[in-house]
Coordinates of N, CA and C in Angstrom, one line a residue:
M130 N 76.5 84.4 -7.2 CA 76.4 83.7 -5.9 C 77.6 84.0 -5.1
R131 N 77.3 84.4 -3.9 CA 78.3 84.8 -2.9 C 78.7 83.7 -2.0
R132 N 80.0 83.6 -1.7 CA 80.4 82.6 -0.6 C 80.1 83.3 0.7
S133 N 79.6 82.5 1.6 CA 79.3 83.0 3.0 C 80.7 83.2 3.7
P134 N 80.9 84.3 4.3 CA 82.2 84.5 5.1 C 82.3 83.6 6.2
H135 N 81.2 83.0 6.6 CA 81.2 82.0 7.8 C 81.4 80.6 7.3
S136 N 81.1 80.3 6.1 CA 81.3 79.0 5.5 C 81.6 79.0 4.1
P137 N 82.9 78.9 3.7 CA 83.2 79.0 2.3 C 82.7 77.9 1.4
T138 N 82.1 76.8 2.0 CA 81.5 75.7 1.2 C 80.0 76.0 0.9
C139 N 79.5 77.1 1.3 CA 78.0 77.4 1.1 C 77.8 78.7 0.4
P140 N 77.7 78.6 -0.9 CA 77.4 79.9 -1.7 C 76.0 80.3 -1.4
C141 N 75.8 81.6 -1.4 CA 74.4 82.2 -1.1 C 74.0 83.0 -2.3
G142 N 72.8 82.7 -2.8 CA 72.3 83.4 -3.9 C 71.1 84.2 -3.6
F143 N 71.0 85.4 -4.1 CA 69.8 86.2 -3.9 C 68.6 85.7 -4.6
R144 N 67.5 85.6 -4.0 CA 66.3 85.0 -4.6 C 65.2 86.2 -4.9
H145 N 64.8 86.8 -3.8 CA 63.9 87.9 -3.9 C 64.3 88.8 -2.7
R146 N 63.6 90.0 -2.7 CA 63.9 90.9 -1.6 C 63.7 90.2 -0.2
G147 N 64.8 90.2 0.5 CA 64.8 89.5 1.8 C 64.8 88.0 1.8
E148 N 65.1 87.4 0.7 CA 65.1 86.0 0.5 C 66.4 85.5 -0.1
W149 N 67.1 84.5 0.4 CA 68.3 84.0 -0.1 C 68.3 82.5 -0.3
L150 N 69.0 82.1 -1.2 CA 69.1 80.6 -1.5 C 70.5 80.2 -1.1
V151 N 70.7 79.2 -0.2 CA 72.0 78.8 0.2 C 72.2 77.3 -0.3
V152 N 73.3 77.1 -1.0 CA 73.5 75.8 -1.6 C 74.8 75.2 -1.1
S153 N 74.9 73.9 -0.8 CA 76.1 73.3 -0.3 C 76.2 71.9 -1.0
E154 N 77.5 71.7 -1.5 CA 77.8 70.3 -2.0 C 78.4 69.5 -0.9
V155 N 78.7 70.1 0.3 CA 79.4 69.4 1.4 C 78.5 69.1 2.5
E156 N 77.7 70.1 3.0 CA 76.9 70.0 4.1 C 75.6 69.2 3.8
A157 N 75.2 68.3 4.7 CA 73.9 67.7 4.6 C 72.8 68.7 4.9
P158 N 71.6 68.6 4.3 CA 70.5 69.5 4.6 C 70.2 69.8 6.0
S159 N 70.2 68.8 6.9 CA 69.8 69.0 8.3 C 70.9 69.8 9.0
G160 N 72.2 69.5 8.7 CA 73.3 70.2 9.3 C 73.3 71.7 8.8
L161 N 73.0 71.9 7.6 CA 73.0 73.2 7.0 C 71.9 74.1 7.6
V162 N 70.7 73.5 7.8 CA 69.6 74.2 8.4 C 70.0 74.6 9.8
R163 N 70.6 73.7 10.6 CA 70.9 74.0 12.0 C 71.9 75.1 12.0
W164 N 73.0 75.0 11.1 CA 74.0 76.1 11.1 C 73.4 77.4 10.7
L165 N 72.5 77.5 9.8 CA 71.9 78.7 9.3 C 71.0 79.3 10.4
E166 N 70.2 78.4 11.1 CA 69.4 78.9 12.2 C 70.2 79.5 13.4
E167 N 71.4 78.9 13.7 CA 72.3 79.4 14.7 C 72.8 80.8 14.2
L168 N 73.3 80.8 12.9 CA 73.8 82.0 12.4 C 72.8 83.2 12.4
C169 N 71.6 82.9 12.0 CA 70.6 83.9 11.9 C 70.0 84.3 13.3
D170 N 70.2 83.5 14.3 CA 69.8 83.8 15.7 C 68.4 84.3 15.8
G171 N 67.4 83.7 15.1 CA 66.0 84.1 15.2 C 65.7 85.3 14.3
G172 N 66.6 85.8 13.5 CA 66.4 87.0 12.7 C 65.8 86.6 11.3
A173 N 65.7 85.3 11.0 CA 65.2 84.8 9.7 C 64.7 83.4 9.9
Y174 N 63.8 83.1 9.0 CA 63.3 81.7 8.9 C 64.2 80.9 7.9
V175 N 64.5 79.7 8.2 CA 65.3 78.8 7.4 C 64.4 77.7 7.0
V176 N 64.3 77.4 5.6 CA 63.4 76.4 5.1 C 64.3 75.5 4.2
D177 N 64.3 74.2 4.5 CA 65.0 73.2 3.6 C 64.1 72.9 2.4
Q178 N 64.7 73.3 1.2 CA 64.0 73.0 0.0 C 64.7 72.0 -0.9
S179 N 65.6 71.3 -0.3 CA 66.5 70.4 -1.1 C 65.7 69.3 -1.8
D180 N 64.6 68.8 -1.3 CA 63.8 67.8 -2.0 C 63.0 68.4 -3.1
G181 N 62.8 69.7 -3.2 CA 62.0 70.3 -4.2 C 62.7 71.0 -5.3
R182 N 64.0 70.9 -5.3 CA 64.8 71.6 -6.3 C 65.8 70.7 -7.0
V183 N 66.2 71.0 -8.2 CA 67.2 70.3 -9.0 C 68.2 71.3 -9.5
V184 N 69.5 71.0 -9.3 CA 70.6 71.8 -9.8 C 71.2 71.3 -11.1
F185 N 71.2 72.1 -12.1 CA 71.9 71.8 -13.4 C 73.1 72.7 -13.4
R186 N 74.2 72.0 -13.7 CA 75.5 72.7 -13.9 C 75.9 72.6 -15.4
I187 N 76.1 73.7 -16.0 CA 76.5 73.7 -17.5 C 77.8 74.5 -17.6
A188 N 78.7 73.9 -18.3 CA 80.1 74.5 -18.3 C 80.7 74.3 -19.7
G189 N 81.6 75.2 -20.1 CA 82.3 75.1 -21.3 C 82.5 76.4 -22.0
P190 N 83.3 76.4 -23.0 CA 83.6 77.7 -23.7 C 82.3 78.3 -24.4
N191 N 81.3 77.5 -24.7 CA 80.1 78.0 -25.4 C 78.9 78.2 -24.5
V192 N 79.2 78.1 -23.2 CA 78.0 78.1 -22.2 C 77.2 79.4 -22.4
R193 N 77.8 80.6 -22.6 CA 77.0 81.8 -22.7 C 76.1 81.8 -24.0
S194 N 76.7 81.3 -25.0 CA 75.9 81.2 -26.3 C 74.8 80.2 -26.2
I195 N 75.0 79.1 -25.5 CA 73.9 78.1 -25.3 C 72.8 78.7 -24.4
L196 N 73.2 79.3 -23.3 CA 72.2 79.9 -22.4 C 71.4 81.1 -23.0
A197 N 72.1 81.8 -23.9 CA 71.5 83.0 -24.5 C 70.3 82.6 -25.4
K198 N 70.3 81.3 -25.8 CA 69.1 80.8 -26.6 C 67.8 80.8 -25.9
G199 N 67.9 80.8 -24.5 CA 66.7 80.6 -23.7 C 66.6 81.6 -22.6
I200 N 67.6 82.4 -22.3 CA 67.6 83.3 -21.2 C 67.9 84.7 -21.7
G201 N 67.0 85.6 -21.4 CA 67.0 87.0 -21.9 C 67.8 87.9 -21.0
L202 N 69.0 87.5 -20.6 CA 69.9 88.3 -19.8 C 71.2 88.5 -20.5
D203 N 71.9 89.6 -20.1 CA 73.3 89.8 -20.6 C 74.2 89.0 -19.8
L204 N 74.7 87.9 -20.4 CA 75.6 87.0 -19.7 C 77.1 87.2 -20.0
H205 N 77.4 88.4 -20.6 CA 78.8 88.8 -20.8 C 79.5 88.8 -19.5
P206 N 80.8 88.4 -19.4 CA 81.5 88.3 -18.1 C 81.5 89.7 -17.4
S207 N 81.5 90.8 -18.1 CA 81.5 92.1 -17.4 C 80.1 92.4 -16.8
A208 N 79.1 91.8 -17.4 CA 77.7 92.1 -16.9 C 77.2 91.1 -15.8
F209 N 77.6 89.9 -16.0 CA 77.2 88.8 -15.1 C 78.5 88.1 -14.6
T210 N 79.0 88.6 -13.5 CA 80.3 88.2 -13.0 C 80.2 86.9 -12.2
V211 N 81.4 86.3 -12.1 CA 81.5 85.1 -11.2 C 81.0 85.5 -9.8
G212 N 80.1 84.6 -9.3 CA 79.5 84.9 -8.0 C 78.2 85.6 -8.1
G213 N 77.8 86.0 -9.3 CA 76.5 86.6 -9.5 C 75.4 85.6 -9.6
S214 N 74.2 86.0 -9.2 CA 73.0 85.1 -9.3 C 71.8 86.0 -9.5
T215 N 70.8 85.4 -10.1 CA 69.5 86.1 -10.3 C 68.4 85.1 -10.6
N216 N 67.2 85.5 -10.5 CA 66.1 84.8 -10.9 C 65.8 85.2 -12.4
A217 N 65.5 84.2 -13.2 CA 65.2 84.4 -14.6 C 64.3 83.4 -15.2
L218 N 63.9 83.6 -16.4 CA 63.2 82.5 -17.1 C 64.1 81.9 -18.1
C219 N 64.1 80.6 -18.2 CA 64.8 79.9 -19.3 C 63.7 79.3 -20.1
G220 N 63.4 80.0 -21.2 CA 62.2 79.7 -22.0 C 61.0 80.1 -21.1
H221 N 60.2 79.1 -20.8 CA 59.0 79.4 -19.9 C 59.2 78.9 -18.5
I222 N 60.5 78.5 -18.1 CA 60.7 77.8 -16.9 C 61.5 78.8 -15.9
P223 N 60.9 79.0 -14.7 CA 61.6 79.8 -13.7 C 62.8 79.1 -13.2
V224 N 64.0 79.8 -13.2 CA 65.2 79.3 -12.7 C 65.9 80.3 -11.8
N225 N 66.8 79.9 -10.9 CA 67.8 80.7 -10.3 C 69.0 80.4 -11.0
L226 N 69.6 81.5 -11.7 CA 70.8 81.3 -12.5 C 72.0 81.9 -11.7
A227 N 73.0 81.1 -11.6 CA 74.2 81.6 -10.9 C 75.5 81.3 -11.7
R228 N 76.4 82.2 -11.8 CA 77.7 82.0 -12.5 C 78.7 81.6 -11.4
T229 N 79.1 80.4 -11.4 CA 79.9 79.9 -10.4 C 81.4 79.8 -10.7
D230 N 81.8 80.0 -12.0 CA 83.2 80.0 -12.4 C 83.2 80.7 -13.8
E231 N 84.4 80.8 -14.3 CA 84.6 81.6 -15.5 C 83.6 81.1 -16.6
D232 N 83.6 79.8 -16.9 CA 82.7 79.3 -17.9 C 81.7 78.3 -17.4
T233 N 81.2 78.5 -16.2 CA 80.3 77.6 -15.5 C 79.1 78.3 -14.9
F234 N 77.9 77.8 -15.2 CA 76.7 78.4 -14.6 C 75.9 77.2 -14.0
E235 N 75.1 77.6 -13.0 CA 74.2 76.6 -12.4 C 72.8 77.2 -12.5
L236 N 71.9 76.3 -12.9 CA 70.4 76.7 -12.9 C 69.7 75.8 -11.9
I237 N 69.1 76.5 -11.0 CA 68.3 75.7 -9.9 C 66.9 75.9 -10.3
V238 N 66.2 74.8 -10.3 CA 64.8 74.8 -10.9 C 63.9 73.9 -10.0
P239 N 62.6 74.3 -9.8 CA 61.7 73.4 -9.1 C 61.7 72.0 -9.8
R240 N 61.7 71.0 -8.9 CA 61.8 69.6 -9.4 C 60.8 69.3 -10.5
S241 N 59.6 69.8 -10.4 CA 58.6 69.5 -11.4 C 58.9 70.0 -12.8
Y242 N 59.9 70.9 -12.9 CA 60.3 71.5 -14.2 C 61.6 70.8 -14.7
A243 N 62.2 70.0 -13.9 CA 63.6 69.5 -14.3 C 63.6 68.8 -15.6
E244 N 62.7 67.9 -15.9 CA 62.8 67.1 -17.2 C 62.6 68.1 -18.3
S245 N 61.7 69.0 -18.2 CA 61.5 70.0 -19.3 C 62.7 70.9 -19.5
L246 N 63.3 71.3 -18.4 CA 64.5 72.1 -18.5 C 65.7 71.3 -19.2
F247 N 65.8 70.1 -18.8 CA 66.9 69.2 -19.3 C 66.7 69.1 -20.9
D248 N 65.4 68.9 -21.3 CA 65.2 68.8 -22.7 C 65.5 70.1 -23.4
D249 N 65.1 71.2 -22.8 CA 65.3 72.5 -23.4 C 66.8 72.8 -23.5
L250 N 67.6 72.5 -22.5 CA 69.0 72.7 -22.5 C 69.7 71.9 -23.6
M251 N 69.3 70.7 -23.7 CA 69.9 69.8 -24.7 C 69.6 70.3 -26.2
K252 N 68.4 70.8 -26.4 CA 68.0 71.4 -27.7 C 68.8 72.7 -27.9
M253 N 68.9 73.6 -26.8 CA 69.7 74.8 -27.0 C 71.2 74.5 -27.3
G254 N 71.7 73.4 -26.8 CA 73.1 73.1 -27.0 C 73.4 72.2 -28.1
R255 N 72.4 71.8 -28.9 CA 72.6 70.9 -30.0 C 73.7 71.4 -31.0
A256 N 73.6 72.7 -31.3 CA 74.6 73.2 -32.3 C 76.0 73.2 -31.8
F257 N 76.2 73.1 -30.4 CA 77.5 73.1 -29.8 C 77.9 71.7 -29.3
D258 N 77.2 70.7 -29.7 CA 77.5 69.3 -29.3 C 77.4 69.1 -27.8
L259 N 76.5 69.7 -27.1 CA 76.3 69.6 -25.7 C 76.0 68.2 -25.3
T260 N 76.7 67.7 -24.3 CA 76.5 66.3 -23.8 C 76.1 66.4 -22.3
A261 N 75.5 65.4 -21.8 CA 75.0 65.4 -20.5 C 75.7 64.3 -19.6
A262 N 76.0 64.7 -18.4 CA 76.6 63.7 -17.4 C 75.8 63.9 -16.1
F263 N 75.6 62.9 -15.4 CA 74.8 63.0 -14.2 C 75.6 62.6 -13.0
S264 N 75.3 63.3 -11.8 CA 76.0 63.0 -10.6 C 75.0 63.0 -9.4
D265 N 75.3 62.5 -8.3 CA 74.4 62.5 -7.1 C 74.5 63.9 -6.5

């Protein structure tokens, strides 16, 4: 996931060819959409998907081992660097996976898959005593 040079609070993750996912913990969706529309100056369409997605953040020294149980990607730090993101499957669930810090990953999933992904992550992390905490 790359930080936008225009707004360090909005990481941008590649989704598909010509498609980007912008995430902000600071900006409200309406303000972020306005800012992106101004930035793109008609060169791109901006769509607010905040109501349709859920972000899972998983962190800790065993995070790569936990995710490796369900994601068939090389998550070694030299292969999947901080700031990197990609679309992947976690088991049968489509996710956008981003490495946001040394031992921190975010999985962005369609809202309809959130409960299933949560259950899968808890099972994948059982051997590592994974616990869950929730925030707004």
